[in-house]
PDB file of C-alpha atoms in Angstrom:
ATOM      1  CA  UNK A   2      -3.624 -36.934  60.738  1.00 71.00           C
ATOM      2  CA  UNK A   3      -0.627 -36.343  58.594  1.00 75.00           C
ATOM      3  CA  UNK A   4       1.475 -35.753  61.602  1.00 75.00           C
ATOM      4  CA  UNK A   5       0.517 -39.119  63.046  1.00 81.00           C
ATOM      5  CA  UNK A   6       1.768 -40.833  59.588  1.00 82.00           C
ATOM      6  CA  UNK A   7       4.900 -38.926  59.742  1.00 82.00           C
ATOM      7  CA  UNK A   8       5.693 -39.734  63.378  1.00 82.00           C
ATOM      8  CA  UNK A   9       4.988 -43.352  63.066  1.00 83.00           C
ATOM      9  CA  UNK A  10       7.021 -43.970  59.517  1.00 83.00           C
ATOM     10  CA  UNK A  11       9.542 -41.634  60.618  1.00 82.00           C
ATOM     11  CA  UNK A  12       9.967 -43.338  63.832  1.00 84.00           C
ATOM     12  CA  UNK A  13       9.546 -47.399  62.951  1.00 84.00           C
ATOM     13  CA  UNK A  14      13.389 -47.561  61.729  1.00 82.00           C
ATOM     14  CA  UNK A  15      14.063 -46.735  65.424  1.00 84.00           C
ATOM     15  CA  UNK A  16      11.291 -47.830  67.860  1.00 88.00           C
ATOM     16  CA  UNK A  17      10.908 -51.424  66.275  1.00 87.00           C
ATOM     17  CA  UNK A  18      14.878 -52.307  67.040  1.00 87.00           C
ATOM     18  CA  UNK A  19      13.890 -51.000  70.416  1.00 91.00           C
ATOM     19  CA  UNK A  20      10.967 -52.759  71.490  1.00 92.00           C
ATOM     20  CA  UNK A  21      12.092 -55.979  69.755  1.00 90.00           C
ATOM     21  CA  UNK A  22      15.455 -55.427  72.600  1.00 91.00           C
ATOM     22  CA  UNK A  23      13.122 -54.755  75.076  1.00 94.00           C
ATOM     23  CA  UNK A  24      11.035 -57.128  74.330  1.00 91.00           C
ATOM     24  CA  UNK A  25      13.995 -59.894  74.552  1.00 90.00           C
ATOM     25  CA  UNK A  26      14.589 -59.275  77.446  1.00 92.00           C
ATOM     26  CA  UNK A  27      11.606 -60.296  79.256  1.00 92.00           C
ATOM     27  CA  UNK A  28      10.739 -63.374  80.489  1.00 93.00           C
ATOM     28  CA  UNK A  29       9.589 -66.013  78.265  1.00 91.00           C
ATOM     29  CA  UNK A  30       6.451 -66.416  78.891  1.00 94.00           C
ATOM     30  CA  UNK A  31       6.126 -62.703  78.583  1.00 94.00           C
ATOM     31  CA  UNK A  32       7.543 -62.232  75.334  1.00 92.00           C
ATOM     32  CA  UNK A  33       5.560 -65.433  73.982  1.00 92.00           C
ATOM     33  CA  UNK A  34       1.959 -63.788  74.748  1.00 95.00           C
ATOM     34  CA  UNK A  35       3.402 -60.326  73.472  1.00 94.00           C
ATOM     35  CA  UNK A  36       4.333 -62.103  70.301  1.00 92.00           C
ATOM     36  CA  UNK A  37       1.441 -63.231  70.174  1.00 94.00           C
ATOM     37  CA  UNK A  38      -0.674 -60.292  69.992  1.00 95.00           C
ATOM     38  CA  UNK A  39       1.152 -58.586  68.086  1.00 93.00           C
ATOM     39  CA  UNK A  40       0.963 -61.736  64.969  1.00 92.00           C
ATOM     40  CA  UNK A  41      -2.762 -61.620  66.020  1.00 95.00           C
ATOM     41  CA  UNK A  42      -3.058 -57.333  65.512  1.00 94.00           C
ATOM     42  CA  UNK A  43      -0.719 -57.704  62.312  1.00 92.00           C
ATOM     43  CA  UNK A  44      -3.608 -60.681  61.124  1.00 94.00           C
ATOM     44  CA  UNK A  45      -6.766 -59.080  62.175  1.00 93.00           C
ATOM     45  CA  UNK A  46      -5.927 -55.574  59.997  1.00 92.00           C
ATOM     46  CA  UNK A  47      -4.540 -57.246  57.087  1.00 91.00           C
ATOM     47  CA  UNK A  48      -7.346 -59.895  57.222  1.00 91.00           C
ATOM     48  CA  UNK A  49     -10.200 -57.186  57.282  1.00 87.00           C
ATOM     49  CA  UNK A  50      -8.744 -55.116  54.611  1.00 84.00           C
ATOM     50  CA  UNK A  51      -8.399 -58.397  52.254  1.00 85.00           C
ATOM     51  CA  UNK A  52     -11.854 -59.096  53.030  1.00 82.00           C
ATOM     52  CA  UNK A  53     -13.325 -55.362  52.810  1.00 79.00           C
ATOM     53  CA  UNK A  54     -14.045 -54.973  56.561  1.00 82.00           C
ATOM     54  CA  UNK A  55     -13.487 -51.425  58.335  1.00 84.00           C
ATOM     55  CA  UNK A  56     -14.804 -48.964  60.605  1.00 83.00           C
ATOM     56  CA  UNK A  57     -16.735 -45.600  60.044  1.00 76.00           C
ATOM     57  CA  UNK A  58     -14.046 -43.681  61.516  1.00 80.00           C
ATOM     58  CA  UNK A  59     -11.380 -42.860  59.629  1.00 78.00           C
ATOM     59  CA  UNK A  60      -9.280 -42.188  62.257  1.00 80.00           C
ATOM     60  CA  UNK A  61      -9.505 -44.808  64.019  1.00 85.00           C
ATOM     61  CA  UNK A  62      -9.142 -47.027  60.804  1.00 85.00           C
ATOM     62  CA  UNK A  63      -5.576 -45.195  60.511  1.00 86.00           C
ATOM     63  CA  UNK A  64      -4.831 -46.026  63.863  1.00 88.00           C
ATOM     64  CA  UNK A  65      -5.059 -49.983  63.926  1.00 91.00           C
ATOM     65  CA  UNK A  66      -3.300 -49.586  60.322  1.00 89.00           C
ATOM     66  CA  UNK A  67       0.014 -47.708  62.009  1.00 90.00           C
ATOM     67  CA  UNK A  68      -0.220 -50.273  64.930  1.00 92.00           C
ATOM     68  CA  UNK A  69      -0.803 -53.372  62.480  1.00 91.00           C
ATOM     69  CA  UNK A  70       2.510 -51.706  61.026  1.00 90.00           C
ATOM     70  CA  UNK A  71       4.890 -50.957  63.764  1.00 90.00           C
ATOM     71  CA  UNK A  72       3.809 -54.656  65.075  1.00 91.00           C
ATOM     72  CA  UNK A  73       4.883 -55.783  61.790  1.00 89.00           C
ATOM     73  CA  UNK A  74       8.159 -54.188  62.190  1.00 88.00           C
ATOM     74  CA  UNK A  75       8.749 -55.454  65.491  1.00 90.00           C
ATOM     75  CA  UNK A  76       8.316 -59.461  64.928  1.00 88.00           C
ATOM     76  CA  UNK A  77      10.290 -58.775  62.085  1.00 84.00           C
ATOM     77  CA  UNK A  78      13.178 -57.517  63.879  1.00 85.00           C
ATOM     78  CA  UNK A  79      12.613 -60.369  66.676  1.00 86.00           C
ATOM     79  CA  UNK A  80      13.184 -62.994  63.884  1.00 82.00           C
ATOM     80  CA  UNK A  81      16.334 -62.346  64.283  1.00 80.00           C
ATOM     81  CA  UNK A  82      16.902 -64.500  67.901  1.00 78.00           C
ATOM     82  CA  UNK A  83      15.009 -66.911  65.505  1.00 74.00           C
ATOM     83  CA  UNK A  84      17.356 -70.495  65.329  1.00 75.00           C
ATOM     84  CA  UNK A  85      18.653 -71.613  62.380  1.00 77.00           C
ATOM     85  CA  UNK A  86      20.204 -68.683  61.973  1.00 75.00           C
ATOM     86  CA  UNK A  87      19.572 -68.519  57.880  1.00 77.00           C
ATOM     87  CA  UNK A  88      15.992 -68.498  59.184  1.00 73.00           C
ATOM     88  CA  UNK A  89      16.300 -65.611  61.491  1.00 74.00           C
ATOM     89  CA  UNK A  90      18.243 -63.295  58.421  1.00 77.00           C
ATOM     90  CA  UNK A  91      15.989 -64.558  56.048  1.00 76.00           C
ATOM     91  CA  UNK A  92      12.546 -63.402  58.334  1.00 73.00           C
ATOM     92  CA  UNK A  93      14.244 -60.837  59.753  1.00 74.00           C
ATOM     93  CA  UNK A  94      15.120 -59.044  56.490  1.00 78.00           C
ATOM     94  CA  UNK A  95      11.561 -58.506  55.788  1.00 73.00           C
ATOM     95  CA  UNK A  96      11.697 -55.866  58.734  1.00 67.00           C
ATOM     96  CA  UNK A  97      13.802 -53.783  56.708  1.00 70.00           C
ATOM     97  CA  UNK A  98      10.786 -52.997  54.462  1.00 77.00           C
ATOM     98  CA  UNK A  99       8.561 -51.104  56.829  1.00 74.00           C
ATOM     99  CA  UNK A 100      11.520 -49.641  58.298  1.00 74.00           C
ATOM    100  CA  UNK A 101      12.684 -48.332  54.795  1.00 78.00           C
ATOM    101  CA  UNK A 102       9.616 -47.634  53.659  1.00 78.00           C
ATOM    102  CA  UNK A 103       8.490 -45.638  56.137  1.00 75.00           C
ATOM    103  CA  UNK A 104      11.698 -43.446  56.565  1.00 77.00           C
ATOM    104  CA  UNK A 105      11.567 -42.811  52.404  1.00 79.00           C
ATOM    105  CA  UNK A 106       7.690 -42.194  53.069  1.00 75.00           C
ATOM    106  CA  UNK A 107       8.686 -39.516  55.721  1.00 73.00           C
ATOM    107  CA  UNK A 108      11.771 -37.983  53.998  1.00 76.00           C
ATOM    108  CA  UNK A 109      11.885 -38.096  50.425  1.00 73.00           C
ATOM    109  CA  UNK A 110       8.240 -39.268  49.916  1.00 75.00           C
ATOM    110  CA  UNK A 111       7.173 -37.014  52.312  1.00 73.00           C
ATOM    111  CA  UNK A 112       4.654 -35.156  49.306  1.00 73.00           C
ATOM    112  CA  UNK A 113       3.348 -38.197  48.344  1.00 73.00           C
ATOM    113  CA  UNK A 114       2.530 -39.373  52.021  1.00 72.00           C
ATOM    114  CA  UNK A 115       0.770 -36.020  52.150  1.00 72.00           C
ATOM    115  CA  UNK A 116      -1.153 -36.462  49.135  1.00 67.00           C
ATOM    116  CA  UNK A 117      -2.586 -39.855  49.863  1.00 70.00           C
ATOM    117  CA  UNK A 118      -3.590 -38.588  53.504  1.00 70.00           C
ATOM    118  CA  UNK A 119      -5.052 -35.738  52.196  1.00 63.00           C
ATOM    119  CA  UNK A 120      -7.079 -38.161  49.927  1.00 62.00           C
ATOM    120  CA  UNK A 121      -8.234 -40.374  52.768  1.00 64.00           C
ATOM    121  CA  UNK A 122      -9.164 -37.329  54.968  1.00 64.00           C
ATOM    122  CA  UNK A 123     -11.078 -35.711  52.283  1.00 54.00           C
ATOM    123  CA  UNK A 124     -13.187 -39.127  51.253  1.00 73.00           C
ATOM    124  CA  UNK A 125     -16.721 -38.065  51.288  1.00 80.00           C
ATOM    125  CA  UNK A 126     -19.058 -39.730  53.473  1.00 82.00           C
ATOM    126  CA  UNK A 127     -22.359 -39.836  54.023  1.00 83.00           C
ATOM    127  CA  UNK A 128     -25.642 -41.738  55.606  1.00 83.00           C
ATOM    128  CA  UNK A 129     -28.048 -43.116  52.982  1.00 83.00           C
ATOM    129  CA  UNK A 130     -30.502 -45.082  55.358  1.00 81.00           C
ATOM    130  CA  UNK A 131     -30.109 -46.385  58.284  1.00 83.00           C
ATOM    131  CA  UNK A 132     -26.950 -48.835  58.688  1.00 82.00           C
ATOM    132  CA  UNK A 133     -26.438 -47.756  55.300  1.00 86.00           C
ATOM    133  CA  UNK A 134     -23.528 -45.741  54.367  1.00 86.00           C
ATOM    134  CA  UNK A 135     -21.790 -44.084  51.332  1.00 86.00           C
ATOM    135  CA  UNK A 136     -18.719 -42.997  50.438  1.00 87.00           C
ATOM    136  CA  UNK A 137     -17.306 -41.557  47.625  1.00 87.00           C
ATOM    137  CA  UNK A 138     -13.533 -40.807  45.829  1.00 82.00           C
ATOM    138  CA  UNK A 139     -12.058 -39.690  43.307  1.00 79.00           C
ATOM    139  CA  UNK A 140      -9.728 -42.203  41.355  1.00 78.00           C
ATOM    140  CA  UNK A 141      -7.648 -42.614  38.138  1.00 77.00           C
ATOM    141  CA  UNK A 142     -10.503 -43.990  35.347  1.00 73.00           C
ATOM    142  CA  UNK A 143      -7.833 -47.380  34.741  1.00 72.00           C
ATOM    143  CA  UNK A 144      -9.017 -47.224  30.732  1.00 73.00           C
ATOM    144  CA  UNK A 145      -9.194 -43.411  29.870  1.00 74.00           C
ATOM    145  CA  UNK A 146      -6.961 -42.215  32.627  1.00 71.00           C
ATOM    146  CA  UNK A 147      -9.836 -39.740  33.470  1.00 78.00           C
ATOM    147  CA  UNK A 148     -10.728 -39.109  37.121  1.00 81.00           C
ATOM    148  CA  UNK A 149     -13.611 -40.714  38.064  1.00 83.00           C
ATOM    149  CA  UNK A 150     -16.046 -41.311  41.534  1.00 84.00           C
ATOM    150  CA  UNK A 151     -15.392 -44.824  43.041  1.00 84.00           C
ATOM    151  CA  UNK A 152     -18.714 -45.247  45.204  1.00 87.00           C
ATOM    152  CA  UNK A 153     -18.873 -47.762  47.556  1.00 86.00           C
ATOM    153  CA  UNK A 154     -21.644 -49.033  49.906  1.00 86.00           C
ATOM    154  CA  UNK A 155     -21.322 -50.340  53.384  1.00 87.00           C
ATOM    155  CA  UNK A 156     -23.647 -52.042  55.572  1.00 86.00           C
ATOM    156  CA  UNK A 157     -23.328 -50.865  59.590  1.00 84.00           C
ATOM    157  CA  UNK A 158     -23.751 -53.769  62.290  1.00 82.00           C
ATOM    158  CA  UNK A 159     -26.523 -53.531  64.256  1.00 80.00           C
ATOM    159  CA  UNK A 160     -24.308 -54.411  67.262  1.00 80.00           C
ATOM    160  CA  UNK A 161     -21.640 -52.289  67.283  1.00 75.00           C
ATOM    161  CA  UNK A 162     -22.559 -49.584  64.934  1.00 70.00           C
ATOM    162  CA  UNK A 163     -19.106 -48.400  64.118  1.00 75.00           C
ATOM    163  CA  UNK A 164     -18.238 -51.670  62.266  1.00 83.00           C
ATOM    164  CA  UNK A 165     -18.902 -51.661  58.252  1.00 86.00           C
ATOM    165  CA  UNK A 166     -18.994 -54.691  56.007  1.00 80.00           C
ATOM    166  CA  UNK A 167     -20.284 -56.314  52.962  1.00 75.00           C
ATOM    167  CA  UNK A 168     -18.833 -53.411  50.655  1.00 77.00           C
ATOM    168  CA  UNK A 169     -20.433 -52.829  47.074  1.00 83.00           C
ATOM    169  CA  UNK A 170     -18.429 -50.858  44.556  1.00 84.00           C
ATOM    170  CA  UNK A 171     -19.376 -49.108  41.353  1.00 83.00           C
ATOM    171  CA  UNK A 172     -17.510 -46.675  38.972  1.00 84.00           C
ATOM    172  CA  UNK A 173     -18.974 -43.216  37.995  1.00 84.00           C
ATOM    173  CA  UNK A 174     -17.619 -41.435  35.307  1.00 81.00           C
ATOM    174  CA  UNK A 175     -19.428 -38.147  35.759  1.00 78.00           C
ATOM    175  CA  UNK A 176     -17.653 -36.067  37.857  1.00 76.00           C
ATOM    176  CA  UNK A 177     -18.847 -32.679  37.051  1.00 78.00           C
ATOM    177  CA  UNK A 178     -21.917 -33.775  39.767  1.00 82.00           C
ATOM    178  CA  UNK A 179     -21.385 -33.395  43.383  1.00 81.00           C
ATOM    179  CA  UNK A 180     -20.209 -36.251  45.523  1.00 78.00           C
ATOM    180  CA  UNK A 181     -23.838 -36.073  47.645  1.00 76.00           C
ATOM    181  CA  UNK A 182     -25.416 -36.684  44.164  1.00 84.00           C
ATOM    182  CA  UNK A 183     -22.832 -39.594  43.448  1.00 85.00           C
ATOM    183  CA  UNK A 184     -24.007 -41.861  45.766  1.00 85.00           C
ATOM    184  CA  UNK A 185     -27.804 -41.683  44.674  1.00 83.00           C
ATOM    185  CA  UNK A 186     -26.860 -41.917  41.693  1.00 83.00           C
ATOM    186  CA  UNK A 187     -25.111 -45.280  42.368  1.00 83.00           C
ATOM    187  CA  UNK A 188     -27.443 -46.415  44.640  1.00 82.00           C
ATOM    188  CA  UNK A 189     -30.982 -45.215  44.146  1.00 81.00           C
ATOM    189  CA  UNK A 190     -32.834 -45.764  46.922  1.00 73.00           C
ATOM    190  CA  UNK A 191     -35.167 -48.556  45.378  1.00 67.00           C
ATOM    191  CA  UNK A 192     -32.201 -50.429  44.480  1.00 65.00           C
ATOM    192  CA  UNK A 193     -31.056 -50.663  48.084  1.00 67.00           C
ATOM    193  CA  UNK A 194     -31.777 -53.444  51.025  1.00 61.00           C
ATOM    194  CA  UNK A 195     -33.698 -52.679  52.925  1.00 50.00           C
ATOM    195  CA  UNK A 196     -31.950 -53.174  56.534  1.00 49.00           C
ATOM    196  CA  UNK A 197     -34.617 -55.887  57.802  1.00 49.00           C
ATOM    197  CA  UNK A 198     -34.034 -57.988  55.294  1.00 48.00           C
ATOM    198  CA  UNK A 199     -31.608 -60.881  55.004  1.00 42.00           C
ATOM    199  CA  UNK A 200     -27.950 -59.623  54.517  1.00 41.00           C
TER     200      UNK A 200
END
């Protein structure tokens, strides 16, 4: 997965110039209902990370977050065949932030971006009860500095099984056990929903 990151950052100071030509130069109605979608991808991710919504793959979590970003990057650099034209440099400067960010993330950063997808790769995961899942990582204690298991609890849809919401979070400080043990230890099992109740 780290070679996906470093494609997509590496490449968004490039491809999003690119498709934002491209995309000028197709017909209106075209370019409105690409647009479009892409203000609707950029407001679906951000939306259901605000509100604590994801998916129980974490690949495919990383995917709509890399597309939510180059689409980002693109109607940024579109902005600028915005009119005034104060309004187009003013929206269109916010491009240059993915596109910066994501070279420095690639070049410089290029540790860092491994250590974070190292951390989301290696989140432990697990299936407490049935549209009930755990997962557990390791995070900075924000008081003692200590590291320290961040468990959280999601509830799977009984429609489309791959869709988690309706996260609960709780901070372990023990983490001499093993992550398995973390999430009973959060959430014993009496203390849990049962699914075929109310939610």
């Amino acid at each position: 997965m780290f070679w996906l990151f470093f494609c997509v950052l590496l490449a968004t100071p490039l491809a999003s110039p690119v498709a934002a030509w491209w995309l000028s130069r197709q017909a209106p109605l075209v370019q409105r209902r690409t647009l479009a979608l892409l203000a609707a991808s950029v407001v679906v991710v951000v939306g259901a990370l605000a509100l604590g919504l994801s998916t129980a793959s974490v690949a495919l979590n990383a995917l709509l977050w890399l597309v939510a970003w180059l689409a980002f990057a693109v109607l940024g650099m579109s902005a600028y065949r915005l009119r005034p034209r104060a309004l187009a440099y003013l929206l269109g400067s916010v491009a240059a932030v993915p596109g910066i960010a994501g070279l420095l993330f690639a070049t410089v950063g290029v540790m860092g971006l491994m250590g974070a997808v190292a951390e989301i790769t290696g989140r432990h995961a697990e299936q407490l009860a049935p549209r009930l899942r755990c997962y557990v990582d390791v995070v900075e204690d924000r008081d003692t500095s200590e590291p320290a298991y961040e468990v959280t609890l999601k509830r799977q849809s009984p429609v489309l099984p791959w869709f988690e919401y309706s996260p609960r979070t709780l901070r372990l400080d023990d983490v001499d056990i093993e992550a398995t043990q973390a999430c009973r230890r959060a959430f014993p099992p009496s203390t849990i929903q049962p699914t075929g109740a109310s939610q």
